[in-house]
Amino acid sequence: MDASVTLLLLDLVGVYFFAVSGSLLAARQRFDLVGSLLLACVAGLGGGVVRDLVLDAGPPVAFSQPLYLVPPALAVVTVYSIEASVQRFNRLLVVFDAAGLALFCVSGTLIALAAHQHPVAAVLLGVTSAVGGGILRDVIANVTPTLFDQREFYAIPAFVGAALTVVAQTAGALGGIIVVPIIALVFALRVAGRRLRWSIPLASRHVVD
Amino acid sequence: MDASVTLLLLDLVGVYFFAVSGSLLAARQRFDLVGSLLLACVAGLGGGVVRDLVLDAGPPVAFSQPLYLVPPALAVVTVYSIEASVQRFNRLLVVFDAAGLALFCVSGTLIALAAHQHPVAAVLLGVTSAVGGGILRDVIANVTPTLFDQREFYAIPAFVGAALTVVAQTAGALGGIIVVPIIALVFALRVAGRRLRWSIPLASRHVVD
Amino acid sequence: MDASVTLLLLDLVGVYFFAVSGSLLAARQRFDLVGSLLLACVAGLGGGVVRDLVLDAGPPVAFSQPLYLVPPALAVVTVYSIEASVQRFNRLLVVFDAAGLALFCVSGTLIALAAHQHPVAAVLLGVTSAVGGGILRDVIANVTPTLFDQREFYAIPAFVGAALTVVAQTAGALGGIIVVPIIALVFALRVAGRRLRWSIPLASRHVVD
C-alpha cells in the first residue's frame, strides 16, 4: 500500500475514534443530535485543523477533503446505536479517546515530517494534533480538560509516541508496519496509566492564598 | 452595486449584529467597558478570523482592514445607549445573534466560493463562520455555548442557509438579490425554532454512569 | 546589538514571564507536572502562535524555533523551586502576568511592523499577542479570564503600549532603548491599576432578565 494512503487511513481512523469520544461526551452532557455531531467534528477534526493551520500549507484537510466528514458522521451513528446498552460510559470514552490519541500522535508527526518540518517541530505537532482535539472538545463542552485531571496519564504517552515516530522515521524504519507497535504502546500507556493510577508530582503542595 | 461591495456590506452588517450579541452578553455577565468591547470583537470578528485562517490567503480581514473595527465599536455604543430600557434581555440577544447567524452563513459561504473552494468546503466554511463567533463568545465568557442548549435551533438554520447559497450561486442566481430571502429564511428558522421549541432527539436517554 | 536579536530576546523574556503565570495557575488549580508544563506552554506561547497564524508567514516560531521551548521549561523549574515559600500566590501571578503583558504588547507590535503590517493592524496584533496567551491559559484552566475581572485593568495598558510602540517606531525613535520606558509604563499601569482598584464603567447597571 502506498505510504500516503496508509497515512490517510491512519488519520481517518484517528478522526473516527476521537469523534466517538466527542459524541459520547455530548450524550453524557445531554446535548441533542446536532450538538453530538458538532462535538464529534470538534473532537475528531480539531487537532488536525490546528496542525494544518500551523503547517501553513493551504486550507486544513478537514475543510478541503470532504472525506474527512465521514468519520464524524459514522461516530454519531455508532453512539446512537450503542447508547442504550452502554453501562460503563466513562470507561468507553477513555478507550476511544486513547485510541484517537495513539493514532493521532503518530499520524500528526508523520504529516509534519512529510511537510519538511524539523524533528522537534514534528514531535510538537504530533503532540498538538493528539491533545488538541480533546482539549477543544472539553473546553467547548465546558468540562475541565482530561489533560488536567490528575488521575489521567495523557500527554506523556502522546509525547512518547511522537518521539518514537521521529526516531523510527529518521532510522528509515517506517515501512508502514513499525507504526503498529508504536500505536499499541501509546494506547497501552494511556489505558494502563489510568487503570494503575500512575501519578505525576503536583506542581505545588503548599499553596497558601 | 458591485458584487464585492455587496459582499463586504453583508459581512460588516453581520459583524455588527454578532458584536451586539457579544456586548449584550458582556452586560449580562457584568463585564466592564473594555470587556464589552473585547467580547463584541470576539463575537463579531471571531467567526471571520477562523474562516480566513482556514482559507489561508493572508492575514484575516479583521486585522488587515481597519474598517472591520467600526461595527464592534458601534455595537458597544448601541448597547450602552439602550441598556437602561432593556427589559427582555435574553430575547434581544437571541434576535441579534439570529441576524448575525443569517448574514454570516451567507457571506461566509460566498467568501469561500470567491476563494475557489469547492461546494462542500464552502458550506462548511459558511457554517463555521456563522457559529464560530458565537462559540468563541460563549467559551470566553465562560457560559455553555448556545449551540448546545437543547431549546435552541442553531446550527441547522446556518447549514440550510449555507447550502442554499451554494445552490443559488451554482445556478448563477446570485445577483445580490437572491441572498435576501435566504437571509430572511435563516433568521426565521432560528427565531421560530426557539419560539416554537422545535427539538432534536437527544443522543442518549439511558446513560448510566 | 542587532535589532532582530533584541526583538527575539524581548519575545523570549515575555514568553518566560507568561509561562510562569501559567505554571503558577496550574499550581493553584492543583494540576500535575505535565499540566503545569502544558499551561506554561499555552500561556507563554499561545499569544505568539495566534499572532503568527494571523501574519500568515509560515509556521509559528513557537513550532519552528525549538529555542522557544526553553522559557516554558525554565518557568516550570522556577515555580517548582519557589512554590514551598510562596505565601502571596495571586500577587505573584499578577506580577508575572503584568511583565509578560508589557513585553508582549511591545514585541508583538514590532514583529507585526517588521512583517509590513499597517499601523492599525500592528496595534491590534500587539494587543492580541499580549492578551491572547492569558485568555487561552484561563479558558483552558476553566477560570474566568482575568480580562473580564472588573478589578483588573488589563487590555488598556496593552493597548497603550502597542500604540506608543507604533508611534515611536514611526518617529524612528526605536533604537532598542525606547522600548524600555514603554515596557515599564505598561507594567506600572497594569500593577497600579490593580493596586488602586481603577475601575471602568460597567456596560449595564439595569439588566432585568
XYZ file of C-alpha atoms in Angstrom:
627
model
C 0.000 0.000 0.000
C 1.207 3.474 -0.820
C 2.711 5.368 2.140
C 0.440 8.382 1.688
C -2.637 6.141 1.553
C -1.532 4.433 4.780
C -1.109 7.854 6.366
C -4.544 8.999 5.192
C -6.113 5.834 6.617
C -4.295 6.256 9.953
C -5.516 9.829 10.155
C -9.126 8.976 9.237
C -9.293 6.136 11.774
C -7.901 8.511 14.416
C -10.592 11.041 13.473
C -13.232 8.343 13.940
C -12.068 7.351 17.433
C -11.816 10.947 18.654
C -15.181 11.738 17.050
C -16.783 8.878 19.010
C -15.287 10.336 22.209
C -16.872 13.687 21.319
C -20.240 12.135 20.584
C -20.101 10.138 23.838
C -19.339 13.306 25.796
C -22.277 15.006 24.056
C -24.503 12.139 25.165
C -23.292 12.434 28.763
C -23.865 16.200 28.707
C -27.314 15.546 27.216
C -26.701 17.611 24.079
C -29.029 16.982 21.122
C -28.199 15.337 17.783
C -26.718 18.490 16.270
C -24.617 19.072 19.382
C -23.467 15.474 19.124
C -22.394 15.950 15.512
C -20.669 19.235 16.277
C -18.767 17.813 19.242
C -17.827 14.773 17.113
C -16.432 17.157 14.464
C -14.605 19.320 17.020
C -13.045 16.324 18.791
C -12.247 14.421 15.605
C -11.129 17.261 13.354
C -9.952 19.954 15.802
C -6.455 18.609 16.413
C -5.830 18.175 12.694
C -7.133 21.671 11.880
C -4.738 23.195 14.418
C -1.895 21.049 12.984
C -2.695 22.179 9.418
C -3.041 25.846 10.417
C 0.411 25.660 11.997
C 1.891 23.940 8.922
C 0.506 26.846 6.880
C 0.173 24.868 3.668
C -3.278 25.797 2.400
C -6.703 25.067 3.902
C -6.791 22.266 6.524
C -7.700 18.857 5.095
C -10.805 18.764 7.304
C -12.193 21.517 5.057
C -10.570 20.728 1.706
C -11.224 16.963 1.694
C -14.913 16.086 2.199
C -13.792 12.513 3.007
C -12.893 13.791 6.488
C -16.581 14.377 7.245
C -17.357 10.655 7.007
C -15.757 9.541 10.321
C -17.660 12.107 12.469
C -20.940 11.079 10.792
C -20.160 7.389 11.420
C -19.229 8.247 15.011
C -22.638 9.800 15.693
C -24.355 6.761 14.173
C -22.174 4.489 16.327
C -23.029 6.306 19.548
C -26.754 6.373 18.745
C -26.640 2.638 18.019
C -24.856 1.602 21.174
C -26.096 4.122 23.699
C -28.967 2.051 25.070
C -26.597 -0.730 26.079
C -23.835 1.444 27.464
C -23.330 0.725 31.141
C -19.840 1.957 31.800
C -19.917 5.211 29.980
C -16.716 6.875 31.161
C -14.646 3.755 30.566
C -15.813 3.643 26.946
C -14.975 7.307 26.463
C -11.447 6.676 27.769
C -10.906 3.756 25.391
C -11.948 5.731 22.313
C -10.025 8.781 23.453
C -6.914 6.613 23.993
C -7.212 5.070 20.525
C -7.546 8.519 18.953
C -4.548 9.757 20.926
C -2.423 6.786 19.830
C -3.302 7.170 16.146
C -3.014 10.971 16.072
C 0.366 11.325 17.757
C 1.760 9.053 15.031
C -0.161 10.483 12.043
C 0.392 14.095 13.166
C 4.131 13.540 13.460
C 4.338 11.813 10.074
C 2.338 14.577 8.388
C 4.647 17.215 9.901
C 7.755 15.302 8.725
C 6.211 14.953 5.254
C 5.812 18.762 5.267
C 9.569 19.065 5.873
C 9.403 20.212 9.500
C 12.499 19.521 11.601
C 12.286 16.698 14.199
C 11.496 18.892 17.236
C 8.692 20.696 15.403
C 7.361 17.339 14.186
C 7.187 15.988 17.745
C 5.441 19.175 18.907
C 2.947 18.970 16.060
C 2.305 15.300 16.752
C 1.536 16.064 20.399
C -0.537 19.104 19.424
C -2.649 17.084 16.969
C -3.096 14.361 19.565
C -4.129 16.530 22.511
C -5.679 19.435 20.541
C -8.977 17.817 19.575
C -9.589 16.547 23.104
C -8.851 19.944 24.657
C -11.155 21.726 22.194
C -13.858 19.096 22.837
C -13.653 19.593 26.607
C -13.367 23.398 26.501
C -16.397 23.716 24.206
C -18.441 21.256 26.260
C -17.415 23.294 29.334
C -15.751 20.459 31.289
C -12.197 20.582 32.680
C -9.849 19.122 30.046
C -8.909 15.456 30.655
C -5.297 16.530 30.380
C -5.519 18.313 33.730
C -7.233 15.509 35.562
C -4.589 14.111 37.872
C -5.790 10.559 37.559
C -5.128 10.685 33.838
C -1.832 9.968 32.157
C -2.366 11.765 28.911
C 0.282 13.978 27.334
C 3.243 11.728 28.165
C 2.055 8.759 26.044
C 1.427 11.194 23.151
C 4.919 12.615 23.554
C 6.488 9.142 23.697
C 4.596 8.115 20.548
C 5.575 11.255 18.627
C 9.236 10.954 19.648
C 9.413 7.243 18.731
C 7.825 8.031 15.377
C 10.512 10.613 14.608
C 13.251 8.202 15.670
C 11.828 5.342 13.582
C 11.326 7.591 10.557
C 14.850 9.004 10.823
C 16.227 5.468 11.089
C 14.331 4.658 7.897
C 12.344 2.001 9.703
C 8.851 3.228 8.893
C 7.622 0.951 6.171
C 4.070 1.268 7.442
C 4.473 -1.657 9.794
C 6.602 -0.090 12.549
C 3.762 2.314 13.387
C 1.638 -0.554 14.690
C 3.714 -1.285 17.828
C 4.109 2.464 18.482
C 0.340 2.957 18.347
C -0.177 -0.091 20.577
C 2.373 1.213 23.085
C 0.769 4.666 23.309
C -2.675 3.126 23.744
C -1.353 0.758 26.432
C 0.457 3.536 28.306
C -2.641 5.706 28.320
C -5.057 2.991 29.450
C -2.643 1.347 31.906
C -1.693 4.746 33.356
C -5.335 5.329 34.177
C -6.022 1.809 35.424
C -2.945 1.687 37.650
C -3.397 5.313 38.747
C 0.136 6.283 37.837
C 0.625 9.743 39.121
C 2.858 12.672 38.419
C 4.079 15.023 41.144
C 1.862 18.027 41.771
C 3.372 21.383 40.957
C 2.573 22.568 44.441
C 1.601 21.187 47.762
C 1.757 24.242 49.960
C -0.202 26.901 48.160
C -1.382 29.452 50.647
C -3.564 32.115 49.226
C -23.731 47.801 -6.841
C -20.544 45.825 -7.310
C -20.720 42.201 -6.111
C -17.656 42.531 -3.880
C -19.044 45.700 -2.293
C -22.337 43.911 -1.591
C -20.374 41.066 -0.007
C -18.330 43.454 2.137
C -21.527 45.170 3.324
C -23.195 41.827 4.128
C -20.145 40.815 6.113
C -19.891 44.128 8.002
C -23.584 44.118 8.925
C -23.195 40.534 10.159
C -20.213 41.633 12.263
C -22.355 44.385 13.775
C -25.198 42.052 14.799
C -22.880 39.458 16.318
C -20.907 42.223 18.038
C -24.115 43.499 19.660
C -24.810 39.966 20.913
C -21.320 39.920 22.449
C -21.767 43.299 24.075
C -25.186 42.269 25.433
C -23.677 39.116 26.927
C -20.923 41.240 28.493
C -23.620 43.426 30.061
C -25.431 40.391 31.435
C -22.194 38.995 32.857
C -21.460 42.447 34.330
C -18.153 42.877 32.489
C -16.785 46.435 32.242
C -16.497 48.632 29.122
C -13.268 47.042 27.947
C -14.712 43.566 28.455
C -17.749 44.671 26.480
C -15.566 45.859 23.587
C -13.480 42.700 23.676
C -16.497 40.409 23.691
C -18.030 42.474 20.872
C -14.831 41.954 18.851
C -14.636 38.231 19.646
C -18.294 37.609 18.774
C -18.287 39.868 15.712
C -14.886 39.081 14.274
C -14.089 35.590 15.630
C -16.021 33.581 13.056
C -14.490 35.558 10.191
C -10.965 35.215 11.593
C -11.364 31.428 11.782
C -12.775 31.425 8.222
C -9.822 33.485 6.935
C -7.247 31.374 8.793
C -8.712 28.279 7.146
C -8.728 29.927 3.711
C -5.019 30.638 4.276
C -4.930 33.681 1.995
C -3.003 36.251 4.011
C -3.932 37.955 7.296
C -7.666 37.825 8.223
C -9.628 40.888 7.085
C -10.455 41.691 10.721
C -6.764 42.595 11.122
C -5.868 43.850 7.648
C -8.921 46.084 7.101
C -9.402 48.630 9.914
C -12.975 49.125 8.617
C -13.874 45.899 10.419
C -13.291 47.604 13.777
C -16.164 50.027 13.195
C -19.067 47.581 13.764
C -17.824 46.349 17.173
C -17.332 49.968 18.301
C -20.853 50.847 17.109
C -22.170 47.746 18.862
C -20.777 48.847 22.223
C -22.280 52.317 21.750
C -25.608 50.704 20.844
C -25.687 48.525 23.941
C -24.684 51.407 26.218
C -27.431 53.546 24.698
C -30.224 51.040 25.022
C -29.284 49.156 28.163
C -31.318 51.249 30.584
C -34.508 50.457 28.692
C -33.849 46.789 28.062
C -36.459 44.658 29.753
C -36.270 41.382 27.916
C -32.580 40.923 27.740
C -32.270 37.343 26.522
C -34.832 37.835 23.788
C -32.836 40.763 22.403
C -29.640 38.730 22.482
C -31.350 35.968 20.502
C -32.602 38.392 17.842
C -29.171 39.917 17.255
C -27.496 36.530 17.362
C -30.012 35.216 14.800
C -29.418 38.166 12.475
C -25.658 37.659 12.685
C -26.094 33.953 12.018
C -28.271 34.608 8.965
C -25.870 37.142 7.446
C -22.693 35.185 8.219
C -23.756 31.809 6.849
C -24.409 33.577 3.525
C -21.359 35.882 3.498
C -19.012 33.138 4.755
C -20.147 30.785 2.016
C -19.821 33.439 -0.688
C -16.325 34.414 0.508
C -15.261 30.762 0.431
C -16.662 30.323 -3.103
C -14.879 33.517 -4.197
C -11.672 31.938 -2.861
C -12.259 28.975 -5.203
C -13.189 26.434 -2.534
C -15.308 23.509 -3.702
C -19.021 23.472 -2.711
C -18.695 21.166 0.326
C -15.813 23.208 1.768
C -17.801 26.403 1.086
C -20.793 25.104 3.052
C -18.514 24.032 5.914
C -16.832 27.431 5.960
C -20.179 29.222 5.875
C -21.376 27.234 8.880
C -18.025 27.699 10.659
C -18.128 31.488 10.156
C -21.716 31.588 11.345
C -21.335 29.512 14.506
C -17.646 30.268 15.223
C -18.028 33.766 16.631
C -20.884 32.737 18.916
C -18.974 29.714 20.244
C -15.850 31.793 20.917
C -18.017 34.459 22.601
C -19.644 31.899 24.901
C -16.448 29.943 25.655
C -14.536 33.110 26.570
C -17.406 34.449 28.681
C -17.477 31.023 30.369
C -21.112 30.139 29.556
C -22.230 26.930 27.815
C -22.373 27.625 24.056
C -25.879 28.414 22.750
C -25.336 25.685 20.198
C -25.584 23.017 22.907
C -28.671 24.426 24.540
C -31.424 21.995 23.611
C -34.059 24.649 23.347
C -32.080 26.339 20.603
C -32.267 25.518 16.952
C -28.946 26.880 15.856
C -26.620 25.012 13.530
C -29.342 23.670 11.233
C -30.534 27.092 10.014
C -26.882 28.029 9.358
C -26.392 24.821 7.404
C -29.577 25.376 5.375
C -28.500 28.942 4.566
C -25.005 27.909 3.505
C -26.299 25.064 1.341
C -28.938 27.257 -0.348
C -26.264 29.884 -1.033
C -24.078 27.308 -2.794
C -27.044 26.058 -4.829
C -28.113 29.571 -5.822
C -24.560 30.587 -6.700
C -24.009 27.435 -8.761
C -27.283 28.080 -10.570
C -25.996 31.569 -11.350
C -28.905 33.093 -9.461
C -26.965 35.262 -7.056
C -27.208 38.760 -8.439
C -27.153 40.203 -4.945
C -30.922 39.961 -4.596
C -31.358 36.208 -4.051
C -29.423 36.426 -0.791
C -32.220 38.450 0.807
C -34.776 35.607 1.004
C -32.050 33.182 2.123
C -31.064 35.502 4.965
C -34.719 36.000 5.904
C -35.315 32.236 5.905
C -32.326 31.503 8.166
C -33.381 34.254 10.564
C -36.961 32.951 10.605
C -35.884 29.328 11.157
C -33.656 30.332 14.053
C -36.202 32.556 15.789
C -39.197 30.313 15.077
C -37.259 27.244 16.195
C -36.715 28.868 19.557
C -40.209 30.275 19.857
C -41.921 27.005 18.925
C -39.389 24.941 20.909
C -38.606 22.674 17.980
C -36.464 19.945 19.344
C -33.946 17.478 18.067
C -33.586 13.966 19.502
C -31.095 13.620 22.333
C -28.067 11.459 21.609
C -28.807 9.403 24.658
C -31.585 8.757 27.071
C -30.200 5.897 29.128
C -26.788 6.997 30.227
C -25.810 5.104 33.331
C -22.533 6.169 34.792
C 23.092 44.624 19.498
C 21.266 43.729 16.313
C 17.609 44.857 16.212
C 16.290 41.383 15.378
C 18.289 39.860 18.242
C 16.858 42.443 20.645
C 13.391 41.599 19.386
C 13.977 37.849 19.814
C 15.206 38.427 23.381
C 12.201 40.649 24.215
C 9.885 37.970 22.900
C 11.622 35.108 24.751
C 11.633 37.002 28.054
C 7.915 37.736 27.549
C 7.319 34.035 26.921
C 9.118 33.226 30.190
C 7.012 35.608 32.290
C 3.707 34.438 30.817
C 4.835 30.820 31.141
C 5.491 31.369 34.866
C 1.967 32.784 35.207
C 0.632 29.608 33.548
C 2.659 27.340 35.782
C 1.552 29.295 38.887
C -2.089 28.950 37.841
C -1.524 25.198 37.326
C -0.145 25.015 40.877
C -3.172 26.858 42.255
C -5.540 24.559 40.359
C -3.509 21.576 41.654
C -2.654 20.272 38.172
C 0.283 17.844 37.953
C 3.738 18.408 36.419
C 2.571 17.744 32.863
C -0.404 20.057 33.326
C 1.999 22.665 34.646
C 4.208 22.366 31.569
C 1.240 22.442 29.225
C -0.279 25.504 30.866
C 3.161 27.174 30.817
C 3.358 26.492 27.065
C -0.200 27.674 26.410
C 0.245 30.886 28.420
C 3.748 31.596 27.140
C 3.391 30.581 23.518
C -0.367 30.945 22.833
C -0.398 34.682 22.127
C 2.563 34.393 19.764
C 1.053 31.439 17.928
C -2.163 33.403 17.308
C -0.079 36.404 16.169
C 1.919 34.244 13.747
C -1.182 32.477 12.412
C -2.701 35.884 11.651
C 0.506 37.111 9.996
C 0.279 34.008 7.769
C 4.024 33.805 7.122
C 4.837 30.145 7.643
C 4.650 28.024 10.801
C 4.572 29.996 14.094
C 8.002 30.477 15.679
C 6.865 28.523 18.739
C 6.900 25.451 16.489
C 9.669 26.275 14.023
C 12.252 27.527 16.554
C 12.956 24.986 19.324
C 14.549 27.840 21.316
C 11.012 28.918 22.233
C 10.573 25.756 24.310
C 13.300 26.813 26.748
C 11.358 29.564 28.587
C 8.330 27.340 29.433
C 10.706 24.629 30.735
C 12.549 27.209 32.851
C 9.209 28.530 34.079
C 8.146 25.132 35.403
C 11.519 24.738 37.150
C 11.100 28.220 38.638
C 7.638 27.505 40.015
C 8.698 24.135 41.445
C 11.682 25.809 43.123
C 9.783 28.655 44.722
C 6.411 27.082 45.467
C 7.174 25.986 49.024
C 7.933 29.560 50.031
C 5.094 31.230 48.131
C 2.800 32.979 50.551
C 1.025 35.508 48.398
C 0.229 33.400 45.432
C -2.172 35.610 43.491
C 0.032 38.673 43.847
C 2.949 36.789 42.304
C 0.769 35.610 39.424
C -0.268 39.206 38.732
C 3.344 40.419 38.684
C 4.461 37.791 36.178
C 1.350 38.251 34.099
C 1.948 42.026 34.046
C 5.571 41.588 32.966
C 4.521 39.235 30.164
C 1.823 41.688 29.077
C 4.290 44.595 28.992
C 6.890 42.699 26.966
C 4.421 41.093 24.549
C 2.458 44.208 23.605
C 5.783 45.741 22.510
C 7.320 42.665 20.850
C 4.051 41.689 19.145
C 3.672 45.166 17.678
C 7.299 45.271 16.495
C 7.008 41.811 14.891
C 3.837 42.903 13.061
C 5.533 46.095 11.829
C 8.552 44.050 10.687
C 6.092 41.904 8.698
C 4.932 45.082 6.904
C 1.524 45.341 8.543
C -0.033 48.820 8.607
C -0.077 50.674 11.962
C -3.666 49.777 12.956
C -3.097 46.088 12.260
C 0.195 46.257 14.181
C -1.529 47.696 17.257
C -4.253 45.039 17.037
C -1.668 42.278 16.721
C 0.335 43.676 19.631
C -2.769 43.650 21.841
C -3.773 40.194 20.556
C -0.321 38.738 21.341
C -0.390 40.348 24.773
C -3.863 39.247 25.873
C -4.106 36.044 23.786
C -1.861 33.801 25.875
C -3.565 34.829 29.108
C -7.056 34.242 27.699
C -6.095 30.802 26.360
C -4.460 29.982 29.726
C -7.610 30.927 31.648
C -10.083 29.320 29.214
C -8.175 26.016 29.215
C -7.810 26.030 33.008
C -11.552 26.739 33.169
C -11.372 30.015 35.122
C -12.971 33.307 34.018
C -10.361 35.248 32.004
C -8.533 37.923 34.022
C -9.536 40.361 31.299
C -13.169 40.226 32.423
C -12.450 40.606 36.107
C -13.602 44.110 36.924
C -10.862 44.719 39.443
C -8.287 44.209 36.739
C -7.025 46.869 34.406
C -5.727 44.689 31.644
C -6.373 45.425 27.988
C -5.908 49.196 28.256
C -2.232 49.043 29.310
C -1.605 46.608 26.442
C -3.320 48.954 24.006
C -1.351 51.967 25.293
C 1.906 50.030 24.951
C 1.149 48.848 21.431
C 0.086 52.330 20.292
C 3.181 54.004 21.803
C 5.375 51.397 20.116
C 3.860 52.206 16.715
C 4.289 55.955 17.320
C 7.916 55.554 18.455
C 8.758 53.253 15.549
C 7.118 55.600 13.031
C 9.067 58.500 14.522
C 12.212 56.441 14.039
C 12.906 56.535 17.760
C 13.186 52.809 18.390
C 16.867 52.136 18.668
C 16.206 49.351 21.145
C 16.313 51.712 24.110
C 12.953 53.485 23.747
C 11.150 50.188 24.367
C 12.356 50.116 27.970
C 10.227 53.033 29.233
C 7.230 51.760 27.241
C 7.539 48.328 28.867
C 7.940 49.938 32.288
C 4.878 52.123 31.725
C 2.664 49.197 30.696
C 3.842 47.169 33.687
C 3.218 50.113 36.033
C -0.257 50.810 34.593
C -1.248 47.171 34.970
C 0.034 46.754 38.533
C -1.066 50.221 39.733
C -4.493 49.743 38.138
C -4.972 46.650 40.219
C -3.493 48.083 43.396
C -5.501 51.307 43.225
C -8.610 49.481 42.004
C -9.067 51.748 38.999
C -12.355 50.851 37.504
C -14.073 51.151 34.175
C -17.822 51.761 33.848
C -19.964 48.650 33.630
C -21.773 48.129 30.355
C -25.039 47.796 32.175
C -26.473 48.511 35.563
C -30.123 47.757 34.986
C -30.267 44.361 33.399
C -33.652 42.817 34.049
C -33.978 39.327 32.802
